[in-house]
mmCIF file of C-alpha atoms in Angstrom:
data_model
loop_
_atom_site.group_PDB
_atom_site.id
_atom_site.type_symbol
_atom_site.label_atom_id
_atom_site.label_comp_id
_atom_site.label_asym_id
_atom_site.label_seq_id
_atom_site.Cartn_x
_atom_site.Cartn_y
_atom_site.Cartn_z
ATOM 1 C CA UNK A 1 98.168 89.960 135.076
ATOM 2 C CA UNK A 2 96.381 92.480 137.287
ATOM 3 C CA UNK A 3 98.840 92.112 140.184
ATOM 4 C CA UNK A 4 101.823 92.456 137.850
ATOM 5 C CA UNK A 5 100.273 95.509 136.155
ATOM 6 C CA UNK A 6 99.736 97.221 139.508
ATOM 7 C CA UNK A 7 103.372 96.710 140.469
ATOM 8 C CA UNK A 8 104.667 97.804 137.055
ATOM 9 C CA UNK A 9 102.441 100.880 136.832
ATOM 10 C CA UNK A 10 103.524 101.913 140.333
ATOM 11 C CA UNK A 11 107.107 101.766 139.087
ATOM 12 C CA UNK A 12 106.182 104.025 136.173
ATOM 13 C CA UNK A 13 104.906 106.645 138.606
ATOM 14 C CA UNK A 14 108.050 106.358 140.727
ATOM 15 C CA UNK A 15 110.367 107.117 137.805
ATOM 16 C CA UNK A 16 108.402 109.954 136.190
ATOM 17 C CA UNK A 17 110.768 112.567 134.786
ATOM 18 C CA UNK A 18 113.771 110.268 134.668
ATOM 19 C CA UNK A 19 115.546 108.261 131.957
ATOM 20 C CA UNK A 20 113.938 105.133 133.430
ATOM 21 C CA UNK A 21 110.416 106.250 132.562
ATOM 22 C CA UNK A 22 110.124 104.925 128.995
ATOM 23 C CA UNK A 23 111.603 101.469 129.772
ATOM 24 C CA UNK A 24 109.353 101.206 132.825
ATOM 25 C CA UNK A 25 106.267 102.141 130.802
ATOM 26 C CA UNK A 26 107.065 99.548 128.128
ATOM 27 C CA UNK A 27 107.628 96.929 130.825
ATOM 28 C CA UNK A 28 104.209 97.770 132.240
ATOM 29 C CA UNK A 29 102.630 97.284 128.806
ATOM 30 C CA UNK A 30 104.366 93.925 128.478
ATOM 31 C CA UNK A 31 102.774 92.873 131.758
ATOM 32 C CA UNK A 32 99.418 93.283 129.988
ATOM 33 C CA UNK A 33 100.340 91.305 126.874
ATOM 34 C CA UNK A 34 103.706 90.196 125.462
ATOM 35 C CA UNK A 35 105.435 91.676 122.416
ATOM 36 C CA UNK A 36 109.006 91.504 121.149
ATOM 37 C CA UNK A 37 109.942 95.106 120.363
ATOM 38 C CA UNK A 38 108.963 98.657 121.127
ATOM 39 C CA UNK A 39 109.961 102.092 119.866
ATOM 40 C CA UNK A 40 108.723 105.508 120.948
ATOM 41 C CA UNK A 41 108.887 108.508 118.613
ATOM 42 C CA UNK A 42 107.926 112.101 119.231
ATOM 43 C CA UNK A 43 106.543 114.167 116.328
ATOM 44 C CA UNK A 44 106.287 117.934 116.160
ATOM 45 C CA UNK A 45 105.169 119.914 113.143
ATOM 46 C CA UNK A 46 107.485 119.010 110.245
ATOM 47 C CA UNK A 47 110.616 118.473 112.286
ATOM 48 C CA UNK A 48 112.401 115.161 111.976
ATOM 49 C CA UNK A 49 111.028 112.815 114.665
ATOM 50 C CA UNK A 50 112.927 112.264 117.898
ATOM 51 C CA UNK A 51 113.465 108.688 119.073
ATOM 52 C CA UNK A 52 112.645 108.736 122.791
ATOM 53 C CA UNK A 53 113.212 105.034 123.453
ATOM 54 C CA UNK A 54 113.657 101.673 121.768
ATOM 55 C CA UNK A 55 114.686 98.178 122.772
ATOM 56 C CA UNK A 56 115.927 96.870 119.410
ATOM 57 C CA UNK A 57 119.123 94.914 118.846
ATOM 58 C CA UNK A 58 121.681 97.019 116.977
ATOM 59 C CA UNK A 59 120.933 95.632 113.505
ATOM 60 C CA UNK A 60 117.208 96.293 113.827
ATOM 61 C CA UNK A 61 117.793 99.736 115.363
ATOM 62 C CA UNK A 62 119.541 100.735 112.149
ATOM 63 C CA UNK A 63 116.396 99.968 110.146
ATOM 64 C CA UNK A 64 113.744 101.007 112.661
ATOM 65 C CA UNK A 65 115.348 104.196 113.954
ATOM 66 C CA UNK A 66 118.288 105.514 111.909
ATOM 67 C CA UNK A 67 116.967 104.579 108.453
ATOM 68 C CA UNK A 68 113.433 105.649 109.428
ATOM 69 C CA UNK A 69 114.576 109.112 110.553
ATOM 70 C CA UNK A 70 116.507 109.569 107.310
ATOM 71 C CA UNK A 71 113.301 109.936 105.279
ATOM 72 C CA UNK A 72 110.848 106.992 105.273
ATOM 73 C CA UNK A 73 109.045 108.443 108.305
ATOM 74 C CA UNK A 74 107.434 110.919 105.882
ATOM 75 C CA UNK A 75 105.369 108.045 104.483
ATOM 76 C CA UNK A 76 104.605 106.324 107.814
ATOM 77 C CA UNK A 77 100.859 106.267 108.566
ATOM 78 C CA UNK A 78 101.600 106.943 112.254
ATOM 79 C CA UNK A 79 103.565 110.075 111.337
ATOM 80 C CA UNK A 80 100.931 111.239 108.859
ATOM 81 C CA UNK A 81 98.157 110.776 111.417
ATOM 82 C CA UNK A 82 100.222 112.670 113.988
ATOM 83 C CA UNK A 83 100.438 115.620 111.587
ATOM 84 C CA UNK A 84 96.635 115.705 111.315
ATOM 85 C CA UNK A 85 94.520 116.871 114.253
ATOM 86 C CA UNK A 86 95.466 114.133 116.707
ATOM 87 C CA UNK A 87 92.869 111.766 118.109
ATOM 88 C CA UNK A 88 94.616 110.028 121.042
ATOM 89 C CA UNK A 89 93.966 106.305 120.816
ATOM 90 C CA UNK A 90 95.437 102.834 120.493
ATOM 91 C CA UNK A 91 95.366 101.773 116.850
ATOM 92 C CA UNK A 92 96.658 99.033 114.576
ATOM 93 C CA UNK A 93 98.936 100.150 111.754
ATOM 94 C CA UNK A 94 96.746 98.327 109.250
ATOM 95 C CA UNK A 95 93.745 100.406 110.315
ATOM 96 C CA UNK A 96 95.607 103.662 109.575
ATOM 97 C CA UNK A 97 97.156 102.587 106.287
ATOM 98 C CA UNK A 98 95.848 103.602 102.827
ATOM 99 C CA UNK A 99 94.199 100.999 100.624
ATOM 100 C CA UNK A 100 97.368 99.976 98.760
ATOM 101 C CA UNK A 101 99.799 100.406 101.648
ATOM 102 C CA UNK A 102 100.875 96.758 101.695
ATOM 103 C CA UNK A 103 101.451 96.771 97.934
ATOM 104 C CA UNK A 104 103.138 100.170 98.009
ATOM 105 C CA UNK A 105 106.824 100.931 97.838
ATOM 106 C CA UNK A 106 107.141 102.223 101.399
ATOM 107 C CA UNK A 107 106.077 98.776 102.594
ATOM 108 C CA UNK A 108 107.948 96.765 99.953
ATOM 109 C CA UNK A 109 111.199 98.738 100.030
ATOM 110 C CA UNK A 110 111.354 99.791 103.681
ATOM 111 C CA UNK A 111 108.781 98.351 106.053
ATOM 112 C CA UNK A 112 109.212 94.724 104.983
ATOM 113 C CA UNK A 113 112.807 94.974 106.262
ATOM 114 C CA UNK A 114 111.441 95.347 109.787
ATOM 115 C CA UNK A 115 110.334 91.675 109.709
ATOM 116 C CA UNK A 116 107.241 92.390 111.796
ATOM 117 C CA UNK A 117 103.959 90.511 111.865
ATOM 118 C CA UNK A 118 102.106 93.498 113.325
ATOM 119 C CA UNK A 119 102.633 96.931 114.830
ATOM 120 C CA UNK A 120 100.163 98.745 117.040
ATOM 121 C CA UNK A 121 100.630 102.221 118.448
ATOM 122 C CA UNK A 122 99.566 104.293 121.425
ATOM 123 C CA UNK A 123 99.003 107.690 119.797
ATOM 124 C CA UNK A 124 99.373 110.247 122.570
ATOM 125 C CA UNK A 125 99.122 114.015 123.030
ATOM 126 C CA UNK A 126 102.198 115.216 124.938
ATOM 127 C CA UNK A 127 101.026 118.840 124.941
ATOM 128 C CA UNK A 128 102.416 121.861 123.152
ATOM 129 C CA UNK A 129 101.596 120.398 119.753
ATOM 130 C CA UNK A 130 103.804 117.320 120.259
ATOM 131 C CA UNK A 131 102.495 113.840 119.482
ATOM 132 C CA UNK A 132 104.110 110.714 120.917
ATOM 133 C CA UNK A 133 103.605 107.244 119.456
ATOM 134 C CA UNK A 134 104.582 104.221 121.521
ATOM 135 C CA UNK A 135 104.703 101.251 119.157
ATOM 136 C CA UNK A 136 104.373 97.656 120.313
ATOM 137 C CA UNK A 137 105.605 95.150 117.736
ATOM 138 C CA UNK A 138 105.306 91.407 117.231
ATOM 139 C CA UNK A 139 107.404 89.331 114.885
ATOM 140 C CA UNK A 140 105.530 86.027 114.707
ATOM 141 C CA UNK A 141 101.818 86.714 115.249
ATOM 142 C CA UNK A 142 99.358 89.565 115.298
ATOM 143 C CA UNK A 143 97.740 90.942 118.423
ATOM 144 C CA UNK A 144 94.445 89.208 119.110
ATOM 145 C CA UNK A 145 91.240 91.099 119.787
ATOM 146 C CA UNK A 146 91.662 90.147 123.452
ATOM 147 C CA UNK A 147 95.247 91.484 123.524
ATOM 148 C CA UNK A 148 94.135 94.738 121.913
ATOM 149 C CA UNK A 149 91.225 95.169 124.330
ATOM 150 C CA UNK A 150 93.519 94.600 127.331
ATOM 151 C CA UNK A 151 95.894 97.316 126.104
ATOM 152 C CA UNK A 152 92.993 99.670 125.406
ATOM 153 C CA UNK A 153 91.917 99.320 129.029
ATOM 154 C CA UNK A 154 95.226 100.754 130.267
ATOM 155 C CA UNK A 155 95.280 103.551 127.656
ATOM 156 C CA UNK A 156 94.084 106.303 130.081
ATOM 157 C CA UNK A 157 97.007 105.581 132.420
ATOM 158 C CA UNK A 158 99.512 105.471 129.561
ATOM 159 C CA UNK A 159 98.219 108.756 128.114
ATOM 160 C CA UNK A 160 98.270 110.584 131.472
ATOM 161 C CA UNK A 161 101.729 109.312 132.444
ATOM 162 C CA UNK A 162 103.228 110.110 129.040
ATOM 163 C CA UNK A 163 101.803 113.639 129.022
ATOM 164 C CA UNK A 164 103.194 114.333 132.491
ATOM 165 C CA UNK A 165 106.608 112.871 131.676
ATOM 166 C CA UNK A 166 107.100 114.482 128.270
ATOM 167 C CA UNK A 167 105.537 117.913 128.798
ATOM 168 C CA UNK A 168 107.725 120.628 127.316
ATOM 169 C CA UNK A 169 109.105 118.261 124.708
ATOM 170 C CA UNK A 170 108.619 120.840 121.924
ATOM 171 C CA UNK A 171 111.730 122.647 123.162
ATOM 172 C CA UNK A 172 113.865 119.658 122.174
ATOM 173 C CA UNK A 173 112.769 120.141 118.572
ATOM 174 C CA UNK A 174 113.104 123.905 118.432
ATOM 175 C CA UNK A 175 116.491 123.978 120.186
ATOM 176 C CA UNK A 176 118.166 122.778 116.967
ATOM 177 C CA UNK A 177 118.660 124.498 113.647
ATOM 178 C CA UNK A 178 115.599 122.979 111.956
ATOM 179 C CA UNK A 179 113.150 125.543 110.548
ATOM 180 C CA UNK A 180 109.721 126.010 112.063
ATOM 181 C CA UNK A 181 107.360 125.314 110.569
ATOM 182 C CA UNK A 182 109.111 122.924 108.193
ATOM 183 C CA UNK A 183 108.068 121.952 104.671
ATOM 184 C CA UNK A 184 105.083 119.764 104.024
ATOM 185 C CA UNK A 185 105.470 116.467 102.175
ATOM 186 C CA UNK A 186 104.363 117.991 98.861
ATOM 187 C CA UNK A 187 107.025 120.681 99.197
ATOM 188 C CA UNK A 188 109.650 118.078 100.102
ATOM 189 C CA UNK A 189 108.747 116.166 96.950
ATOM 190 C CA UNK A 190 109.212 119.328 94.896
ATOM 191 C CA UNK A 191 112.517 120.162 96.572
ATOM 192 C CA UNK A 192 113.767 116.583 96.339
ATOM 193 C CA UNK A 193 113.188 116.317 92.600
ATOM 194 C CA UNK A 194 114.575 119.800 92.051
ATOM 195 C CA UNK A 195 117.737 118.695 93.866
ATOM 196 C CA UNK A 196 118.371 115.957 91.322
ATOM 197 C CA UNK A 197 117.697 118.221 88.330
ATOM 198 C CA UNK A 198 114.142 117.074 87.771
ATOM 199 C CA UNK A 199 112.050 120.125 88.515
ATOM 200 C CA UNK A 200 109.595 119.091 85.823
ATOM 201 C CA UNK A 201 106.375 118.214 87.602
ATOM 202 C CA UNK A 202 103.234 120.311 87.711
ATOM 203 C CA UNK A 203 101.496 120.975 91.055
ATOM 204 C CA UNK A 204 98.873 118.328 90.212
ATOM 205 C CA UNK A 205 101.568 115.801 89.322
ATOM 206 C CA UNK A 206 103.303 116.444 92.643
ATOM 207 C CA UNK A 207 99.992 115.705 94.376
ATOM 208 C CA UNK A 208 99.737 112.425 92.461
ATOM 209 C CA UNK A 209 103.299 111.525 93.492
ATOM 210 C CA UNK A 210 102.465 112.274 97.122
ATOM 211 C CA UNK A 211 99.448 109.957 97.156
ATOM 212 C CA UNK A 212 101.316 107.239 95.254
ATOM 213 C CA UNK A 213 104.207 107.311 97.713
ATOM 214 C CA UNK A 214 101.810 107.090 100.647
ATOM 215 C CA UNK A 215 100.250 103.924 99.212
ATOM 216 C CA UNK A 216 96.982 105.143 97.702
ATOM 217 C CA UNK A 217 95.525 103.338 94.702
ATOM 218 C CA UNK A 218 94.446 105.250 91.596
ATOM 219 C CA UNK A 219 90.843 104.907 92.789
ATOM 220 C CA UNK A 220 91.574 106.267 96.287
ATOM 221 C CA UNK A 221 93.694 109.080 94.825
ATOM 222 C CA UNK A 222 90.898 110.030 92.453
ATOM 223 C CA UNK A 223 88.440 110.277 95.333
ATOM 224 C CA UNK A 224 90.833 112.438 97.383
ATOM 225 C CA UNK A 225 91.523 114.805 94.466
ATOM 226 C CA UNK A 226 88.022 114.721 92.916
ATOM 227 C CA UNK A 227 89.275 113.531 89.525
ATOM 228 C CA UNK A 228 88.695 110.289 87.636
ATOM 229 C CA UNK A 229 90.901 107.184 88.107
ATOM 230 C CA UNK A 230 91.714 107.404 84.388
ATOM 231 C CA UNK A 231 93.043 110.931 84.855
ATOM 232 C CA UNK A 232 95.217 109.725 87.763
ATOM 233 C CA UNK A 233 96.694 107.001 85.537
ATOM 234 C CA UNK A 234 97.399 109.508 82.754
ATOM 235 C CA UNK A 235 99.183 111.747 85.254
ATOM 236 C CA UNK A 236 101.249 108.775 86.442
ATOM 237 C CA UNK A 237 102.324 107.952 82.892
ATOM 238 C CA UNK A 238 103.354 111.572 82.383
ATOM 239 C CA UNK A 239 105.267 111.588 85.673
ATOM 240 C CA UNK A 240 107.182 108.442 84.758
ATOM 241 C CA UNK A 241 107.985 109.889 81.347
ATOM 242 C CA UNK A 242 109.219 113.197 82.731
ATOM 243 C CA UNK A 243 111.350 111.505 85.395
ATOM 244 C CA UNK A 244 112.552 108.791 82.993
ATOM 245 C CA UNK A 245 111.463 105.966 85.237
ATOM 246 C CA UNK A 246 109.253 102.950 84.624
ATOM 247 C CA UNK A 247 107.887 101.889 88.008
ATOM 248 C CA UNK A 248 106.693 103.116 91.376
ATOM 249 C CA UNK A 249 109.677 101.338 92.909
ATOM 250 C CA UNK A 250 111.990 103.655 90.997
ATOM 251 C CA UNK A 251 109.877 106.615 92.075
ATOM 252 C CA UNK A 252 110.284 105.642 95.745
ATOM 253 C CA UNK A 253 114.032 105.067 95.344
ATOM 254 C CA UNK A 254 114.520 108.424 93.647
ATOM 255 C CA UNK A 255 112.498 110.163 96.354
ATOM 256 C CA UNK A 256 114.507 108.657 99.226
ATOM 257 C CA UNK A 257 117.804 109.352 97.464
ATOM 258 C CA UNK A 258 116.772 112.928 96.748
ATOM 259 C CA UNK A 259 115.733 113.473 100.380
ATOM 260 C CA UNK A 260 119.252 112.533 101.425
ATOM 261 C CA UNK A 261 120.515 115.395 99.255
ATOM 262 C CA UNK A 262 118.415 117.847 101.291
ATOM 263 C CA UNK A 263 120.393 117.195 104.499
#
């Protein structure tokens, strides 16, 4: 592995600043440990993420890139962590996710369609407030502790190369018509429901919706908002009544549909 990594990492340096950089970097990572798919997104403030590279077949690209950029990214733990003060690191998705992420509607209605066994991400600082996440994905088995450790060992090289290659990336976001800074998730929830004629929720109820959509349980939401779990459940019942829905699945579907109306 070491000899192959040396050759592959040398290639990464050779193609810095070119369109070949991202494929070369992913190839170098695969020389450390195998994985089936990779996608690299850049995040900046509340702009829609930019897909810098992927190696999906067309049908999976629709789900993992096009569908993701249409709205589900707002509930992605990698995106949410990138919006917080970034701690560059290699991390497993499951270690970022809220306590009910795998029972939540983002996972059940969107992420399960990716057909992945595990996703891990290199969370990188590209400078200028831009975060880059290079995801490595496996379909049939999770990354072992040994696999993860081997990738962690090459993290300093990956971080330095990515920062050098993608410096100035913020200009690609601000060159478009998107506002800066853009709305936060809570504001998007408010705007989305207003768009479909349902501007009925109180500020506290919008907070409850936000945590529910992210995959937090009533207990975790209560801790975050310093209220009791019983109060969270009462708020949820009121939200469902006001929106005339009966499940969190309907809440997620309405949110995604309403986001589409904002475009």
